């Protein structure tokens, strides 16, 4: 999920799992509609999950698709996306 602010240990917080959110873009530019997954290289960031030609999207595991880009992103900045972590798969 996504937190709207930094979270301290042993504290309560709100975790968003569905709907529009701002998330950090990895060093990859997003295009509206692209599926997004956690970055392999930047902690807390997302990157595009566009598979190689003919391959299926990952829908399980630690690098599963977590949502979709809502707009074009700028590399290494926050961008609009739509979280789908609460969706039934």
PDB file of C-alpha atoms in Angstrom:
ATOM      1  CA  UNK A   1       0.000   0.000   0.000  1.00  0.00           C
ATOM      2  CA  UNK A   2       0.841   3.683  -0.044  1.00  0.00           C
ATOM      3  CA  UNK A   3       1.157   5.951   2.987  1.00  0.00           C
ATOM      4  CA  UNK A   4       0.552   9.703   2.581  1.00  0.00           C
ATOM      5  CA  UNK A   5       3.466  10.477   4.935  1.00  0.00           C
ATOM      6  CA  UNK A   6       6.467   8.801   6.546  1.00  0.00           C
ATOM      7  CA  UNK A   7       5.514   6.215   9.185  1.00  0.00           C
ATOM      8  CA  UNK A   8       7.355   5.839  12.498  1.00  0.00           C
ATOM      9  CA  UNK A   9       7.791   2.473  14.240  1.00  0.00           C
ATOM     10  CA  UNK A  10       5.029   1.493  16.697  1.00  0.00           C
ATOM     11  CA  UNK A  11       2.630   4.147  15.414  1.00  0.00           C
ATOM     12  CA  UNK A  12      -0.785   3.905  13.751  1.00  0.00           C
ATOM     13  CA  UNK A  13      -1.108   5.016  10.134  1.00  0.00           C
ATOM     14  CA  UNK A  14      -3.429   4.999   7.153  1.00  0.00           C
ATOM     15  CA  UNK A  15      -2.494   2.706   4.258  1.00  0.00           C
ATOM     16  CA  UNK A  16      -4.144   3.251   0.888  1.00  0.00           C
ATOM     17  CA  UNK A  17      -4.677   0.139  -1.236  1.00  0.00           C
ATOM     18  CA  UNK A  18      -7.247   1.270  -3.830  1.00  0.00           C
ATOM     19  CA  UNK A  19      -7.900   4.389  -5.882  1.00  0.00           C
ATOM     20  CA  UNK A  20      -5.993   7.448  -7.098  1.00  0.00           C
ATOM     21  CA  UNK A  21      -2.620   8.068  -5.429  1.00  0.00           C
ATOM     22  CA  UNK A  22       0.698   9.826  -5.967  1.00  0.00           C
ATOM     23  CA  UNK A  23       3.688   7.490  -6.052  1.00  0.00           C
ATOM     24  CA  UNK A  24       7.394   7.854  -6.737  1.00  0.00           C
ATOM     25  CA  UNK A  25       8.406   6.967 -10.262  1.00  0.00           C
ATOM     26  CA  UNK A  26      11.576   4.947 -10.768  1.00  0.00           C
ATOM     27  CA  UNK A  27      14.004   6.220 -13.400  1.00  0.00           C
ATOM     28  CA  UNK A  28      11.457   5.054 -15.990  1.00  0.00           C
ATOM     29  CA  UNK A  29       8.828   7.366 -17.513  1.00  0.00           C
ATOM     30  CA  UNK A  30       5.238   6.102 -17.196  1.00  0.00           C
ATOM     31  CA  UNK A  31       2.605   6.500 -19.879  1.00  0.00           C
ATOM     32  CA  UNK A  32      -1.101   6.683 -18.965  1.00  0.00           C
ATOM     33  CA  UNK A  33      -2.649   3.221 -18.745  1.00  0.00           C
ATOM     34  CA  UNK A  34       0.587   1.277 -18.258  1.00  0.00           C
ATOM     35  CA  UNK A  35       0.604  -1.328 -15.463  1.00  0.00           C
ATOM     36  CA  UNK A  36       2.991  -0.515 -12.597  1.00  0.00           C
ATOM     37  CA  UNK A  37       4.944  -2.729 -10.196  1.00  0.00           C
ATOM     38  CA  UNK A  38       7.472  -2.137  -7.385  1.00  0.00           C
ATOM     39  CA  UNK A  39      10.917  -0.997  -8.505  1.00  0.00           C
ATOM     40  CA  UNK A  40      13.855  -3.382  -8.269  1.00  0.00           C
ATOM     41  CA  UNK A  41      16.354  -0.540  -7.795  1.00  0.00           C
ATOM     42  CA  UNK A  42      14.646   2.365  -5.945  1.00  0.00           C
ATOM     43  CA  UNK A  43      13.076   1.644  -2.534  1.00  0.00           C
ATOM     44  CA  UNK A  44       9.445   2.771  -2.365  1.00  0.00           C
ATOM     45  CA  UNK A  45       9.230   3.586  -6.070  1.00  0.00           C
ATOM     46  CA  UNK A  46       7.213   2.066  -8.909  1.00  0.00           C
ATOM     47  CA  UNK A  47       8.203   1.240 -12.470  1.00  0.00           C
ATOM     48  CA  UNK A  48       6.351   0.080 -15.542  1.00  0.00           C
ATOM     49  CA  UNK A  49       5.377  -3.573 -15.649  1.00  0.00           C
ATOM     50  CA  UNK A  50       5.159  -3.817 -19.417  1.00  0.00           C
ATOM     51  CA  UNK A  51       6.176  -7.388 -20.210  1.00  0.00           C
ATOM     52  CA  UNK A  52       8.334  -8.528 -23.090  1.00  0.00           C
ATOM     53  CA  UNK A  53       6.393  -9.143 -26.277  1.00  0.00           C
ATOM     54  CA  UNK A  54       4.028 -12.065 -25.825  1.00  0.00           C
ATOM     55  CA  UNK A  55       4.680 -12.466 -22.072  1.00  0.00           C
ATOM     56  CA  UNK A  56       1.922 -12.228 -19.472  1.00  0.00           C
ATOM     57  CA  UNK A  57       1.741  -9.609 -16.699  1.00  0.00           C
ATOM     58  CA  UNK A  58       2.815 -10.789 -13.245  1.00  0.00           C
ATOM     59  CA  UNK A  59      -0.217 -11.033 -10.972  1.00  0.00           C
ATOM     60  CA  UNK A  60       1.382 -12.701  -7.967  1.00  0.00           C
ATOM     61  CA  UNK A  61       4.608 -12.599  -6.025  1.00  0.00           C
ATOM     62  CA  UNK A  62       6.660  -9.727  -4.639  1.00  0.00           C
ATOM     63  CA  UNK A  63       6.809  -7.822  -7.944  1.00  0.00           C
ATOM     64  CA  UNK A  64       3.141  -8.076  -8.934  1.00  0.00           C
ATOM     65  CA  UNK A  65       1.250  -5.272 -10.690  1.00  0.00           C
ATOM     66  CA  UNK A  66      -0.007  -2.842  -8.008  1.00  0.00           C
ATOM     67  CA  UNK A  67      -1.885  -0.383 -10.218  1.00  0.00           C
ATOM     68  CA  UNK A  68      -1.918   1.649 -13.412  1.00  0.00           C
ATOM     69  CA  UNK A  69      -0.448   4.996 -14.485  1.00  0.00           C
ATOM     70  CA  UNK A  70      -3.048   7.771 -14.756  1.00  0.00           C
ATOM     71  CA  UNK A  71      -0.802  10.241 -16.557  1.00  0.00           C
ATOM     72  CA  UNK A  72       2.653  10.623 -18.065  1.00  0.00           C
ATOM     73  CA  UNK A  73       5.326  10.727 -15.344  1.00  0.00           C
ATOM     74  CA  UNK A  74       8.651  12.488 -15.038  1.00  0.00           C
ATOM     75  CA  UNK A  75      11.557  10.214 -14.175  1.00  0.00           C
ATOM     76  CA  UNK A  76      12.360  10.070 -10.414  1.00  0.00           C
ATOM     77  CA  UNK A  77       9.397  12.270  -9.391  1.00  0.00           C
ATOM     78  CA  UNK A  78       5.922  11.676  -7.937  1.00  0.00           C
ATOM     79  CA  UNK A  79       3.181  10.875 -10.441  1.00  0.00           C
ATOM     80  CA  UNK A  80      -0.523  10.048 -10.507  1.00  0.00           C
ATOM     81  CA  UNK A  81      -1.493   6.389 -10.559  1.00  0.00           C
ATOM     82  CA  UNK A  82      -4.475   4.216  -9.645  1.00  0.00           C
ATOM     83  CA  UNK A  83      -3.830   1.565  -6.976  1.00  0.00           C
ATOM     84  CA  UNK A  84      -5.494  -1.829  -7.382  1.00  0.00           C
ATOM     85  CA  UNK A  85      -4.098  -3.711  -4.358  1.00  0.00           C
ATOM     86  CA  UNK A  86      -7.562  -4.406  -2.968  1.00  0.00           C
ATOM     87  CA  UNK A  87      -8.796  -5.973  -6.216  1.00  0.00           C
ATOM     88  CA  UNK A  88      -9.677  -9.653  -6.410  1.00  0.00           C
ATOM     89  CA  UNK A  89      -7.370 -11.453  -8.794  1.00  0.00           C
TER      90      UNK A  89
END
